[in-house]
Coordinates of C-alpha atoms in Angstrom, one line a residue:
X1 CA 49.3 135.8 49.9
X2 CA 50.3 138.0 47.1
X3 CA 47.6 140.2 47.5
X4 CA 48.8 141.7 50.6
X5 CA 51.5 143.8 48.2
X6 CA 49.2 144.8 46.0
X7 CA 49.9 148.4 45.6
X8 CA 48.0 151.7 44.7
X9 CA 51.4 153.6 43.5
X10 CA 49.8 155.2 40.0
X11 CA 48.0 158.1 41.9
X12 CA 51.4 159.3 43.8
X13 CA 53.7 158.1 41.0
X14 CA 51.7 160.4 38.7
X15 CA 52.0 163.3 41.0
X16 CA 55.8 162.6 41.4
X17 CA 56.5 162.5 37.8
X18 CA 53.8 164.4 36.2
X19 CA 53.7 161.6 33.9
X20 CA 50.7 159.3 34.8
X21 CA 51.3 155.3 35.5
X22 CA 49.1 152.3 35.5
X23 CA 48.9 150.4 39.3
X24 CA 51.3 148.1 39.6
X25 CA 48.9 145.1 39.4
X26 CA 46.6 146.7 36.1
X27 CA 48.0 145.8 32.5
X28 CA 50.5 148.8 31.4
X29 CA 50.1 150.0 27.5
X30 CA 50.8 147.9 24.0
X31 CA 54.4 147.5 23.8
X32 CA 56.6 150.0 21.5
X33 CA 57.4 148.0 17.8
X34 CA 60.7 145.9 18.4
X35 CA 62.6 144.3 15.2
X36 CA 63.6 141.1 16.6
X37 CA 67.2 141.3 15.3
X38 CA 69.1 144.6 14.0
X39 CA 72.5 145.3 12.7
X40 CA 71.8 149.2 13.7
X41 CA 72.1 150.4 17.0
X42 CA 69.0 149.9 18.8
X43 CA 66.5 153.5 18.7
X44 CA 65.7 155.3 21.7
X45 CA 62.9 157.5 22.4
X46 CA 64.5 160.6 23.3
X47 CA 64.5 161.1 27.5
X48 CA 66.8 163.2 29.7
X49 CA 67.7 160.2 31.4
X50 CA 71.1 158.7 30.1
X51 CA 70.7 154.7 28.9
X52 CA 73.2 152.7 27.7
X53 CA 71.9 152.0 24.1
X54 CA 74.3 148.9 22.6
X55 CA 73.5 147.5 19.6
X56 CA 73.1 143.9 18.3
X57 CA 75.3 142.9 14.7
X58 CA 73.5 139.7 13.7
X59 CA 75.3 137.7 10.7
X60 CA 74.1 135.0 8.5
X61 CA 75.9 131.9 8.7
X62 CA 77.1 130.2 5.6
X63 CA 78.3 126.4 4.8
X64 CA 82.0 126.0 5.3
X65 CA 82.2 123.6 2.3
X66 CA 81.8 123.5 -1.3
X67 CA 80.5 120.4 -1.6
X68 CA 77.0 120.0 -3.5
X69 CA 75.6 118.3 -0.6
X70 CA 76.0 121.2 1.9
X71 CA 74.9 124.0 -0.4
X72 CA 71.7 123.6 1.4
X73 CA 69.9 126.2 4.1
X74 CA 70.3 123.0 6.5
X75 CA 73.9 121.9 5.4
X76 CA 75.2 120.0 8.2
X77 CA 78.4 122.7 9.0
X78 CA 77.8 126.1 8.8
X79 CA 79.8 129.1 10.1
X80 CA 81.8 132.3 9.2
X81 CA 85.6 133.0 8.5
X82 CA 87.2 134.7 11.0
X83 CA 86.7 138.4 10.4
X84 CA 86.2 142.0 11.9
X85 CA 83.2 142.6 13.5
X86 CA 81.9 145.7 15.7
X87 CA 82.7 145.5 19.4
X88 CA 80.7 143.0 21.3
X89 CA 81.0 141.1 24.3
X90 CA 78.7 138.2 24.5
X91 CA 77.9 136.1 21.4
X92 CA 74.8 133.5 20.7
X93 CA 73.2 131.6 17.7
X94 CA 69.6 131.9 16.9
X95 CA 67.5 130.3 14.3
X96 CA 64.6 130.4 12.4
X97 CA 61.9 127.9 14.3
X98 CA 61.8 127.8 18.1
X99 CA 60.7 124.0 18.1
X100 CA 64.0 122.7 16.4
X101 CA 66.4 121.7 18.4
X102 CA 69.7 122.1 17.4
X103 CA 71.3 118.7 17.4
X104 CA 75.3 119.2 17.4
X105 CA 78.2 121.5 18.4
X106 CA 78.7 125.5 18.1
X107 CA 82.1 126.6 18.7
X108 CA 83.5 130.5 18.6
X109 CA 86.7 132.4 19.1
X110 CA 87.0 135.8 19.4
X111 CA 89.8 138.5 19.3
X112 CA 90.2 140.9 22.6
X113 CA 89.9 144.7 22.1
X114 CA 92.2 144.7 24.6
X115 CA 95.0 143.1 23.9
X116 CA 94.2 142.2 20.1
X117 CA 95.0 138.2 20.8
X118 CA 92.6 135.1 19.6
X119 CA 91.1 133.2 22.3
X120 CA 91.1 129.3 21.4
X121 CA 88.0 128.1 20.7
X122 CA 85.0 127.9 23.0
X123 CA 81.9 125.8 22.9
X124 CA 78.7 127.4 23.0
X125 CA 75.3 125.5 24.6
X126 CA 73.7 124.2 22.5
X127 CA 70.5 123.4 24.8
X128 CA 68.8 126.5 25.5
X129 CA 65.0 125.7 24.5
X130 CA 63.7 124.7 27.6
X131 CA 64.4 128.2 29.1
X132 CA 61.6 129.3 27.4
X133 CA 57.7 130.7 27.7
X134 CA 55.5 127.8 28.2
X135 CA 54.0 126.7 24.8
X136 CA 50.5 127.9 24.6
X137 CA 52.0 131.6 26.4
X138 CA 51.2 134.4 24.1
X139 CA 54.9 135.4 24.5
X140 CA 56.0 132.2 22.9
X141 CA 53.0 132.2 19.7
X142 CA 54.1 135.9 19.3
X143 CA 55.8 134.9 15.8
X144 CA 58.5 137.0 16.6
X145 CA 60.2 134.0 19.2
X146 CA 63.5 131.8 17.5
X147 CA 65.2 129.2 18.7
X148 CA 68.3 129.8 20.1
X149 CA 72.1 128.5 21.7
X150 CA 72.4 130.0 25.2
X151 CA 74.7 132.9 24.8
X152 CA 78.2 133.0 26.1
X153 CA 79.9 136.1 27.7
X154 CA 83.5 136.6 25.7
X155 CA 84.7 139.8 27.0
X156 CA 84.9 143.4 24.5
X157 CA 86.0 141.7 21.4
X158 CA 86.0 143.1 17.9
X159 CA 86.5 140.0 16.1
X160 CA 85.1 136.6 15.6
X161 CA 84.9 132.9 13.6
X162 CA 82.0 130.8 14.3
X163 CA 81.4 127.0 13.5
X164 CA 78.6 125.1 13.9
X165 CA 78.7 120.9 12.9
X166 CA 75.2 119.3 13.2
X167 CA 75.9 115.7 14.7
X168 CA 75.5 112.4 13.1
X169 CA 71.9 111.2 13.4
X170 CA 71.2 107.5 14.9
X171 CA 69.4 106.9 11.3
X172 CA 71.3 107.2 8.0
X173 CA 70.1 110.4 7.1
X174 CA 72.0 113.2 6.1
X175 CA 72.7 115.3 9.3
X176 CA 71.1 118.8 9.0
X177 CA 71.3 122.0 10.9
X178 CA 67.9 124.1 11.7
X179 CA 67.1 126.8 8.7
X180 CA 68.4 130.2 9.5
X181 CA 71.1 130.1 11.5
X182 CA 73.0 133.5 12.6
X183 CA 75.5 134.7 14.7
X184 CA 74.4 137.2 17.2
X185 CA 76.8 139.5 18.9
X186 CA 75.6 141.5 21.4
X187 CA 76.9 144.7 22.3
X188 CA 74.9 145.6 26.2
X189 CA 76.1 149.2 25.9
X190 CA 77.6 151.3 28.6
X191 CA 76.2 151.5 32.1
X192 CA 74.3 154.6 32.4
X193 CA 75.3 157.5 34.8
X194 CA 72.4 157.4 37.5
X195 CA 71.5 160.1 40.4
X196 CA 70.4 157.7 43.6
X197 CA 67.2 158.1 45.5
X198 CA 67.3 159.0 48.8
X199 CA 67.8 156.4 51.4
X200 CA 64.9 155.5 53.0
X201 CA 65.5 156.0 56.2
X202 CA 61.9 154.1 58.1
X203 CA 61.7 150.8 56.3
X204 CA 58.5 150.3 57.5
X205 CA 55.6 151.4 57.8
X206 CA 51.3 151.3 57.8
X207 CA 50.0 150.4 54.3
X208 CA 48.0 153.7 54.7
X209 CA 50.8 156.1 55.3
X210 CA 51.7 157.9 51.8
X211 CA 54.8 157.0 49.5
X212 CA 58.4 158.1 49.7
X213 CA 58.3 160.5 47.3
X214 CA 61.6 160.3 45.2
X215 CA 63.9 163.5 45.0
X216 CA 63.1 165.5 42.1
X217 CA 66.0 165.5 41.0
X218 CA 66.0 161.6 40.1
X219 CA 61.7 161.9 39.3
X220 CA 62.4 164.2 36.2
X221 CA 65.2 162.3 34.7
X222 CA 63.5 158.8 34.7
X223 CA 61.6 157.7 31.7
X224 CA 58.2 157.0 31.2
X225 CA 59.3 153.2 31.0
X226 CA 61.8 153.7 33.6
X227 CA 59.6 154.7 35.5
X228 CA 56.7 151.9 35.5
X229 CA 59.4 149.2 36.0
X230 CA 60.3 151.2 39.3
X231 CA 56.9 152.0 40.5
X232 CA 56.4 148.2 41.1
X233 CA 59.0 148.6 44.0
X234 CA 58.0 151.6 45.7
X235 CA 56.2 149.7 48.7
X236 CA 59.7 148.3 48.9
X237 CA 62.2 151.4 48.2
X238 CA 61.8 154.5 46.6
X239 CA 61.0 155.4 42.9
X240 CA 64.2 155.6 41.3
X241 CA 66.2 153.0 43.8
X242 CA 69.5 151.5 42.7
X243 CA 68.8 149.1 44.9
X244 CA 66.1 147.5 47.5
X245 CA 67.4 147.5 51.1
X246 CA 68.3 144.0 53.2
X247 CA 66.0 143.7 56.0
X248 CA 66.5 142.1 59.6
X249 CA 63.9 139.3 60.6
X250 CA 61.8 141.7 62.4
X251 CA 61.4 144.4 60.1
X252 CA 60.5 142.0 57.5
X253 CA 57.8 140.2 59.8
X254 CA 56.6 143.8 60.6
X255 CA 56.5 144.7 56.9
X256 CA 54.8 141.7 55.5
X257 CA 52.4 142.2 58.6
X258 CA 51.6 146.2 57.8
X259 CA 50.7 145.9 54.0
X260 CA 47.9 144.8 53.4
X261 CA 46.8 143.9 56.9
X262 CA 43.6 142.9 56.8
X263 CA 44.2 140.4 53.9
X264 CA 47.2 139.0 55.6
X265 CA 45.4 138.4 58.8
X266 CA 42.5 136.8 57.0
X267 CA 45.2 133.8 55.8
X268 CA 47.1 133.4 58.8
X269 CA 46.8 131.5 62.1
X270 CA 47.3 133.1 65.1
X271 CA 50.5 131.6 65.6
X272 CA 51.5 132.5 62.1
X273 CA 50.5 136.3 63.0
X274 CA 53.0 136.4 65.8
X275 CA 55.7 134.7 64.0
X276 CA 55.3 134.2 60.3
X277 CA 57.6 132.0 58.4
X278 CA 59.9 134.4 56.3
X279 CA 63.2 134.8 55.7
X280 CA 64.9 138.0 56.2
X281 CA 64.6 140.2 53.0
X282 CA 68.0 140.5 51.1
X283 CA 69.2 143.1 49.2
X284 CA 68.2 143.1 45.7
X285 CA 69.4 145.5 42.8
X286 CA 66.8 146.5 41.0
X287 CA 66.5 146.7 37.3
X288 CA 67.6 150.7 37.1
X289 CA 70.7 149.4 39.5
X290 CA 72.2 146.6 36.7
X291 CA 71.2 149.5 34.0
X292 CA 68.2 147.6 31.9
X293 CA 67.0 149.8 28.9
X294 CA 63.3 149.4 29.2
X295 CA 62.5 150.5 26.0
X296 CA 63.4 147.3 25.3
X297 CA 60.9 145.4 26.8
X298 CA 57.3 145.3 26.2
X299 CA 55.6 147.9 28.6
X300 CA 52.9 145.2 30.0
X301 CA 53.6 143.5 32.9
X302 CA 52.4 139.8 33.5
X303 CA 51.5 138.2 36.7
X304 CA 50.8 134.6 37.2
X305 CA 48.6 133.5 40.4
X306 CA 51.1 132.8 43.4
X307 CA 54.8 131.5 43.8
X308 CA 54.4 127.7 44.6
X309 CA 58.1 126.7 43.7
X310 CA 61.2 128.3 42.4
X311 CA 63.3 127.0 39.7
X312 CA 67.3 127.1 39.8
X313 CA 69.4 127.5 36.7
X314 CA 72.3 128.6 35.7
X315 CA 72.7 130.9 32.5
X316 CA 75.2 128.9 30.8
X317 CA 77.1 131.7 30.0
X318 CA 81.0 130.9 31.0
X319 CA 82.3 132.1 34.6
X320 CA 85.1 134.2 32.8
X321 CA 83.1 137.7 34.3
X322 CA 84.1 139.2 37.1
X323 CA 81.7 140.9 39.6
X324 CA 81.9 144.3 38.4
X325 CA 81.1 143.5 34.7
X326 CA 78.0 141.3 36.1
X327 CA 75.7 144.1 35.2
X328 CA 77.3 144.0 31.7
X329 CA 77.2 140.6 31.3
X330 CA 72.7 141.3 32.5
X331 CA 72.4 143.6 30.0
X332 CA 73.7 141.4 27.3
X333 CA 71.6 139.0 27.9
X334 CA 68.6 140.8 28.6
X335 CA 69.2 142.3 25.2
X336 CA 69.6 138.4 23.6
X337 CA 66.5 137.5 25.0
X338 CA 64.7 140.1 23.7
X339 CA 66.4 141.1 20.7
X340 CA 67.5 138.4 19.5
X341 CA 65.4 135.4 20.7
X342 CA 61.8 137.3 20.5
X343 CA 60.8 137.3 24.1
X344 CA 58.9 140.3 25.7
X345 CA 61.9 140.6 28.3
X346 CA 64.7 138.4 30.1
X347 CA 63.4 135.3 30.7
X348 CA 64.7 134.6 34.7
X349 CA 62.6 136.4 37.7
X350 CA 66.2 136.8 39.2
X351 CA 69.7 136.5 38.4
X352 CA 72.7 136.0 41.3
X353 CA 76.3 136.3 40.3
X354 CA 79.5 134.4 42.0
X355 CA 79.6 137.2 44.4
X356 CA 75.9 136.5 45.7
X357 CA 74.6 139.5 44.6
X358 CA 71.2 139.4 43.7
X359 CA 69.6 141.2 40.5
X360 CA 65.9 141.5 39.7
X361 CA 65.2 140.6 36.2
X362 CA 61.9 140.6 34.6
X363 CA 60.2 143.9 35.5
X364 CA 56.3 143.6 37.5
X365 CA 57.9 143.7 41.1
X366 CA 59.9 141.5 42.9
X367 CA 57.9 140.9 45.8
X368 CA 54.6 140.0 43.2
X369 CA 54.2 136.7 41.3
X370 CA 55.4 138.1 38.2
X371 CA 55.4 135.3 35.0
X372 CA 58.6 134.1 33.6
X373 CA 59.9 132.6 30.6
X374 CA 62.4 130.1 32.5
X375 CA 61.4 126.4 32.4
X376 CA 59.5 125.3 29.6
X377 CA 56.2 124.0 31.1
X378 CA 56.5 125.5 34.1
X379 CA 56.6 129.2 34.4
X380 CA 52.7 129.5 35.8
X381 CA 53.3 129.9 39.6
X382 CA 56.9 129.7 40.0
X383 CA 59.6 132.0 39.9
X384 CA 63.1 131.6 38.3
X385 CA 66.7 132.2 39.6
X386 CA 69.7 132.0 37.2
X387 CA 73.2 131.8 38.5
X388 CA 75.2 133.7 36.2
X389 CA 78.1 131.4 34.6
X390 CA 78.3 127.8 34.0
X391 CA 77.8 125.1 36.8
X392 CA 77.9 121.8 34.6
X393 CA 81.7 120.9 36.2
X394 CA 83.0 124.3 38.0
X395 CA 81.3 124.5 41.9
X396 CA 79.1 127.5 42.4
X397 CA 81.0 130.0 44.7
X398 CA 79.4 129.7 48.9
X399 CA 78.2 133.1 48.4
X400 CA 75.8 132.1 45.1
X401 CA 74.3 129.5 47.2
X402 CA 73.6 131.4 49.7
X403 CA 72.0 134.1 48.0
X404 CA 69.9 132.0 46.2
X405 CA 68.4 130.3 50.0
X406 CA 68.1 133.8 51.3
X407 CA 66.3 134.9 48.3
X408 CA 64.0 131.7 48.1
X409 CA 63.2 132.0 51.7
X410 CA 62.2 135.6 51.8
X411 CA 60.0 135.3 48.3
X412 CA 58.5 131.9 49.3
X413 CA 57.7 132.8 52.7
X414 CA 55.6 135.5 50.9
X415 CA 53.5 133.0 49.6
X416 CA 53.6 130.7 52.6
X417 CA 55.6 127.9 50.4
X418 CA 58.0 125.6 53.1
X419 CA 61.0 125.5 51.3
X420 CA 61.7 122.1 52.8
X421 CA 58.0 120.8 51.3
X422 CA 57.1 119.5 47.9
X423 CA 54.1 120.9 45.5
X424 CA 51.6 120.6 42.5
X425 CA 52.1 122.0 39.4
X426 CA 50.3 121.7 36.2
X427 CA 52.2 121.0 33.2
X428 CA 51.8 123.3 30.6
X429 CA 53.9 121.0 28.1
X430 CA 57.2 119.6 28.0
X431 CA 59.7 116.9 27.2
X432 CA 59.4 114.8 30.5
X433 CA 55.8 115.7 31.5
X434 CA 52.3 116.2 28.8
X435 CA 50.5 119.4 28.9
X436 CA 48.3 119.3 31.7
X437 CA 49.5 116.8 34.0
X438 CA 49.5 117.6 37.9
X439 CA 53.4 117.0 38.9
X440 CA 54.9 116.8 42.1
X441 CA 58.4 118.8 42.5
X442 CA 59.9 120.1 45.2
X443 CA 59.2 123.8 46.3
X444 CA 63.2 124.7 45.6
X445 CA 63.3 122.5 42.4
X446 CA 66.2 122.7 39.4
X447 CA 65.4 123.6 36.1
X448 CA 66.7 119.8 34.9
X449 CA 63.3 118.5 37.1
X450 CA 60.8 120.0 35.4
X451 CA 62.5 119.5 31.7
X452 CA 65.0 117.0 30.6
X453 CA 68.2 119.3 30.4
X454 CA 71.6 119.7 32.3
X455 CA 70.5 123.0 33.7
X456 CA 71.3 124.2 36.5
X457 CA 74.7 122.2 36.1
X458 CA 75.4 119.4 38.2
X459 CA 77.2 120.7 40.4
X460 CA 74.9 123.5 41.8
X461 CA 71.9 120.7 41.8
X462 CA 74.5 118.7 44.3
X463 CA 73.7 122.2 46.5
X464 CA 69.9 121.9 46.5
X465 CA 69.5 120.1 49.4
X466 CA 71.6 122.1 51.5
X467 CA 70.1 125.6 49.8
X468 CA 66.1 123.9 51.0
X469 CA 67.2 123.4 54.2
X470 CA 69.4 126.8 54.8
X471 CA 66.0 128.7 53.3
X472 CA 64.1 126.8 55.4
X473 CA 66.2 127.6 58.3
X474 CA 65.8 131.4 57.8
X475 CA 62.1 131.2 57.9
X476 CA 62.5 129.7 61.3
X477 CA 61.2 126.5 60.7

């Protein structure tokens, strides 16, 4: 059913910007050269729209003891003294080979900017390569991919000591650590001042009529990449939106019923046609709203067939944000994911902070299937949503929850999935399931059944049966 939002926004997107951009459903142009890892802040292409630039400082780690036996690149504690760094805010650990696993413990402590104290030490997760492209994806044989801790959000902090112990083996070999290990501290930059679109003020419409056309004001100051990642909306809100509007139930049954009519109609019963099972469309900030630097990114956009099943994780990044710096704490990891860990954008289709905000993450469109680097195996026709924090023994706040079943029910219902039902999905390779076998999951699945992991927490995969059952209950089933 993704086809009914296919969307023919280069021709007025062009005129709008006097810069010309592919359809949102056609291949945009070879991505700009990244360098994987950089101690310099990150270039720019020079555009008169303000972007918060950051920077990444990425350290080698070295063996913390003297001993002959550790003197090796895979000496079984590595780490760095504590010293001064430049001003970060989230921190990670990447390595050479993106098929090691690191077996053991990775601690930090940082000192505030703020108030120029230590934190005590904080452990890092140490599990983070089954968020990941599938194995045969040409994002993940790219040779610019690492393996990597996930990354923990620490607050400004301009100083840091790292130490990483590789655990005893069940054999009686040596314990080793993966070759290459560095500390990554990530700098997401400042959020960039933004003039808003204006409101659109007729939700919706005939798939004939033209485009809102954005102010001018806002048209001349996007970029080029800007730009493409915002066309993909505009059947949704105008080019340039900070955010994508919450709909009620009828205007979304009337909007999914006006684009692409003659599609829609062709897949729908009759029943379906007067009363289609969707969920009311929430609000969603886009990618300009949290303030993503799409230079970043590669400029292609990747679309998988349909959304058969969404994935719930949580980011593993500590719950010491509050909502205000949850952009921040985005744009920190967009920029580890890319950056650092060698993928062509942030891995999750969609990110939801304690607050219940919703944030779309990897540019294509929110309403099209785009393909995600999320749960190893499983990124072809599924989608991905990431709580932002750490669910393994904190509860997930009511309003998370709830934002993730609004959001599944609105972006399954699209597809016609029953968030209630259960699905088929081939196995593109994993650690509980070979490459290519047909697996049964449920539609609203966590990450933990697709891929032997923790993820999403336990305690927000205790709320999975109450988030199927409230999505399913929006769609009016």
């Amino acid at each position: 059913m993704h086809r009914i939002l296919a969307s023919s926004i280069g021709v007025t997107c062009a005129a709008a910007l006097a810069v010309p951009l592919a359809p949102a459903t056609a291949i945009a142009s070879a991505s700009p050269t990244r360098t994987p890892h950089t101690t310099q802040t990150q270039s720019q292409t020079p555009t008169t729209e303000t972007t918060p630039e950051g920077h990444t400082e990425s350290l080698p780690l070295k063996p913390l003891t003297s001993t002959r036996a550790t003197a090796t690149p895979t000496a079984p504690e590595q780490g760095l003294r504590a010293q001064d760094v430049r001003r970060f805010s989230l921190v990670g650990v990447i390595w050479d080979d993106p098929r090691t696993e690191l077996h053991g413990t990775v601690q930090v402590r940082t000192r505030s900017t703020e108030t120029g104290t230590w934190s005590d030490w904080q452990d890092v997760a140490t599990h983070n390569a089954d968020h990941a492209p599938d194995p045969d994806a040409s994002e993940r044989v790219s040779g610019r991919v690492h393996g990597a801790t996930a990354p923990l959000w620490v607050g400004d902090s301009d100083g840091v000591e790292v130490r990483v112990r590789a655990e005893q083996p069940e054999t009686t070999d040596t314990p080793t650590l993966p070759t290459g290990l560095r500390l990554e501290l990530v700098d997401p930059g400042e959020e960039p001042a933004r003039t808003a679109p204006a409101a659109r003020t007729a939700p919706v419409r005939r798939a004939d009529t033209p485009q809102d056309a954005a102010p001018a004001s806002v048209a001349t100051t996007l970029s080029a990449e800007t730009a493409e990642a915002s066309a993909v909306n505009t059947e949704l809100a105008p080019l340039g939106a900070l955010e994508i509007p919450a709909l009620s139930d009828e205007e979304t049954r009337r909007e999914l019923l006006t684009l692409g009519q003659a599609e829609l109609l062709a897949d729908l019963t009759e029943e379906q046609q007067a009363k289609p099972y969707i969920g009311p469309r929430p609000g969603i900030v886009t990618r300009r709203g949290w303030g993503a630097n799409e230079s970043w990114r590669e400029r292609k956009f990747v679309y998988t067939s349909k959304v058969k099943a969404a994935f719930v994780h949580h980011t593993a990044s500590g719950n010491g944000y509050t909502c205000s710096q949850a952009p921040s704490v985005i744009r920190g990891i967009y920029r580890y994911h890319v950056m650092s860990m060698g993928w062509r954008d942030i891995g999750y289709n969609f990110v939801v902070d304690k607050c219940g905000t919703i944030y779309e993450g990897r540019a294509g469109g929110v309403a099209k299937p785009v393909l995600g680097a999320h749960t190893l195996g499983f990124n072809s026709n599924s989608m991905g949503i990431a709580l932002l924090g750490s669910y393994g023994s904190k509860k997930p706040s009511k309003a998370s929850v709830n934002a993730v079943a609004g959001l599944t029910a609105w972006k399954l219902g699209l597809f016609g999935a029953n968030p209630r039902g259960e699905t088929y999905l081939k196995s593109g390779g994993g650690n509980l399931y070979a490459k290519g076998r047909k697996v049964r999951l449920n539609v609203i699945s966590g990450h933990r059944d697709g891929f032997a992991t923790e993820c999403p927490g336990l305690q927000m995969y205790r709320k999975l049966g109450t988030t199927r059952e409230t999505a399913a209950e929006l769609q009016g089933r």
